[in-house]
PDB file of C-alpha atoms in Angstrom:
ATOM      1  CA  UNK T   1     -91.526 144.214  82.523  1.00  0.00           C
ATOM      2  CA  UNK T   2     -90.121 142.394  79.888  1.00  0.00           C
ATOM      3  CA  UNK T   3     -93.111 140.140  79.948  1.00  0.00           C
ATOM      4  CA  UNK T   4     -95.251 143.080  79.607  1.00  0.00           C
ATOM      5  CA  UNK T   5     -93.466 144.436  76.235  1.00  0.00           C
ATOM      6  CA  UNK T   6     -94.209 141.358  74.779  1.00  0.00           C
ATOM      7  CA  UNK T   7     -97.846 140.741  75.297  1.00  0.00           C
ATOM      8  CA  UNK T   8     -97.781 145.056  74.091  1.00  0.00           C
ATOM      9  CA  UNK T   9     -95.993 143.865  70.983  1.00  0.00           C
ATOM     10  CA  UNK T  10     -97.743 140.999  70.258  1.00  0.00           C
ATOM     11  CA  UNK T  11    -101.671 142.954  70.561  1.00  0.00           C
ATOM     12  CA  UNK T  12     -99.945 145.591  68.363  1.00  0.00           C
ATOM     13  CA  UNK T  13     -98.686 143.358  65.925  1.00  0.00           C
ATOM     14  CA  UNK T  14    -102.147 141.622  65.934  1.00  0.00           C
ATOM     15  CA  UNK T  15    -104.341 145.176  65.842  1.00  0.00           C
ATOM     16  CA  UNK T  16    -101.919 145.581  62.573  1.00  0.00           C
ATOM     17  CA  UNK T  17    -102.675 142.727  60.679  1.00  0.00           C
ATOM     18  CA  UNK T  18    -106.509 142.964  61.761  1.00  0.00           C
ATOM     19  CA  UNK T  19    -106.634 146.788  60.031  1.00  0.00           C
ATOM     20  CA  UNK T  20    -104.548 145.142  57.138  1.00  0.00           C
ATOM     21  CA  UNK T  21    -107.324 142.526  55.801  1.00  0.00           C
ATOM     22  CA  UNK T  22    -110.449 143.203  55.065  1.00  0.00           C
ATOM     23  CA  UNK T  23    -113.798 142.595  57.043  1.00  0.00           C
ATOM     24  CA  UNK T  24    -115.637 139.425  55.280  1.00  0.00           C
ATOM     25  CA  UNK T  25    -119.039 140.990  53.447  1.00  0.00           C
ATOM     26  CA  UNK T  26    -117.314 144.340  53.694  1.00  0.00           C
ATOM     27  CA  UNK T  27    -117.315 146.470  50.550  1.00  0.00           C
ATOM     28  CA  UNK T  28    -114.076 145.915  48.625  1.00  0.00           C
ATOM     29  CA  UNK T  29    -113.172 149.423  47.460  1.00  0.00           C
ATOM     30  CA  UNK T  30    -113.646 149.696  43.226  1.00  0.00           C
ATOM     31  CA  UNK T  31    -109.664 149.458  41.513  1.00  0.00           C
ATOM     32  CA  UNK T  32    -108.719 152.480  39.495  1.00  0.00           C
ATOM     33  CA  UNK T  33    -109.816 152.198  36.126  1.00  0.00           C
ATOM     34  CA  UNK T  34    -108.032 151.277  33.117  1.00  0.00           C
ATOM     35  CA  UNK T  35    -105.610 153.899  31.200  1.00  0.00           C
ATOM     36  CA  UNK T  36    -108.198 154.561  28.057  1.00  0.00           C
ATOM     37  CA  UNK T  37    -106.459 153.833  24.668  1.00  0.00           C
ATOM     38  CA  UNK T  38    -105.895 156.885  22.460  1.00  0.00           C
ATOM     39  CA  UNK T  39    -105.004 155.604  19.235  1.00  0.00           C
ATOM     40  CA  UNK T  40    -102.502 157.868  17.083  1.00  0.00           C
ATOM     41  CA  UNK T  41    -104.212 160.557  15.401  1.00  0.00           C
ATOM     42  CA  UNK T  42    -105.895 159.472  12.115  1.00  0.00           C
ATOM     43  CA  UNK T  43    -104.941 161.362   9.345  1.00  0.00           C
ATOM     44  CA  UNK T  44    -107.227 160.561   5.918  1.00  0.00           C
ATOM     45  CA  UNK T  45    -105.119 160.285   3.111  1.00  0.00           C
ATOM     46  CA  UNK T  46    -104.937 163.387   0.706  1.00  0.00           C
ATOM     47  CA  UNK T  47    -107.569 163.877  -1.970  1.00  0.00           C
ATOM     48  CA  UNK T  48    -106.606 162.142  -4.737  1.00  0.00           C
ATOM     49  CA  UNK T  49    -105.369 165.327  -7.516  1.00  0.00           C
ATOM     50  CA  UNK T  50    -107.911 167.005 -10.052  1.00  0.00           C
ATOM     51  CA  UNK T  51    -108.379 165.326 -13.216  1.00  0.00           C
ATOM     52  CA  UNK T  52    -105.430 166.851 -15.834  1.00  0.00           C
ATOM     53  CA  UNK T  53    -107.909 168.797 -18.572  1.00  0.00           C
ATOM     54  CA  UNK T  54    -107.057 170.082 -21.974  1.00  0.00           C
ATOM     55  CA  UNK T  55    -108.459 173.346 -22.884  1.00  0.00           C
ATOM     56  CA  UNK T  56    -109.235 175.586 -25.548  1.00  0.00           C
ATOM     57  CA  UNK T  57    -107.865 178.243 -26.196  1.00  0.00           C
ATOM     58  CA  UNK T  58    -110.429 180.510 -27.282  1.00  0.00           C
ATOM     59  CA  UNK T  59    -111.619 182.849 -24.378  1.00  0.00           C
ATOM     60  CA  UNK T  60    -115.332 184.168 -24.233  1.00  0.00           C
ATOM     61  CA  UNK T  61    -117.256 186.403 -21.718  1.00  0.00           C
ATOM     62  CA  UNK T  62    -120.234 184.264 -21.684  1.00  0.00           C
ATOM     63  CA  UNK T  63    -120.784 180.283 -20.792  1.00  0.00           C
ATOM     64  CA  UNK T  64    -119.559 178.721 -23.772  1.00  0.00           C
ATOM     65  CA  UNK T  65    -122.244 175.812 -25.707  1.00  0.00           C
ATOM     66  CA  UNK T  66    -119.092 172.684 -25.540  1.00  0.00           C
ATOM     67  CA  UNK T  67    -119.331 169.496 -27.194  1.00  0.00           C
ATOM     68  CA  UNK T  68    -120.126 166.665 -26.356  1.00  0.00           C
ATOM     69  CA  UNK T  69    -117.346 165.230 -23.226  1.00  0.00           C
ATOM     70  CA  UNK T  70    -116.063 168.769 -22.577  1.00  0.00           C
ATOM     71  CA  UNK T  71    -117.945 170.989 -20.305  1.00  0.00           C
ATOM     72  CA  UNK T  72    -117.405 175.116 -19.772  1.00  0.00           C
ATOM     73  CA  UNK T  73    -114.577 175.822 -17.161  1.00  0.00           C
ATOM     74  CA  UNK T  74    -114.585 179.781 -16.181  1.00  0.00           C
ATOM     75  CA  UNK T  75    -111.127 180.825 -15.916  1.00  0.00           C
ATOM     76  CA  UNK T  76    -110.581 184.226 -14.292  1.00  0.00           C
ATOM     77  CA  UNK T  77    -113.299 186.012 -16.395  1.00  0.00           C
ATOM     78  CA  UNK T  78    -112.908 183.957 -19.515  1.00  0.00           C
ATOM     79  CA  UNK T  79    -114.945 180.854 -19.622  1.00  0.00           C
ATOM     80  CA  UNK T  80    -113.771 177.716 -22.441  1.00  0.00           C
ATOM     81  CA  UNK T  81    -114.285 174.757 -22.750  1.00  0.00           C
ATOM     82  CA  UNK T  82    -112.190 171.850 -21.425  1.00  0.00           C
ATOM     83  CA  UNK T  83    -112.091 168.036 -21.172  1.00  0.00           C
ATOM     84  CA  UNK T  84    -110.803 165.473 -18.528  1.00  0.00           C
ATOM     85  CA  UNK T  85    -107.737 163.623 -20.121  1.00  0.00           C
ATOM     86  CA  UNK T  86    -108.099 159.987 -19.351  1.00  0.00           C
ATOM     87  CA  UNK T  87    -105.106 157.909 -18.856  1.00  0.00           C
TER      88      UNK T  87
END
């Protein structure tokens, strides 16, 4: 009986390792792909701030005729004129 158990064992242990490798020319299953790379969330920097402008202070109802480096800047419902101050 003993005898038996063994040679039992033994076609077991050898049906095991059989299933465990793979079957030359077989078709080797594809590996699980990569983890994709996510970088951190991209944040553009802020918009740089408006130009500072100095501004008359007269107020009219209709676009003002400004000299030359200021333009007409409607304020509410008063237009002026105003200029970019350079630094």
């Amino acid at each position: 009986m003993k005898f038996t158990s063994v040679i039992i064992a033994s076609i077991a242990l050898f049906v095991a390792q059989v299933a465990a490798e793979p079957v030359p020319g077989a078709v080797k299953p594809t590996p699980p792909a990569p983890p994709v790379y996510k970088p951190p969330t991209y944040k553009p920097p802020p918009p740089p701030p408006p130009p500072k402008q100095e501004c008359l202070k007269s107020c009219s109802y209709g676009k003002p005729t400004c000299s030359y480096g200021w333009s007409a800047v409607k304020k509410g419902d008063c237009w002026t004129c105003c200029k970019d101050i350079k630094y």
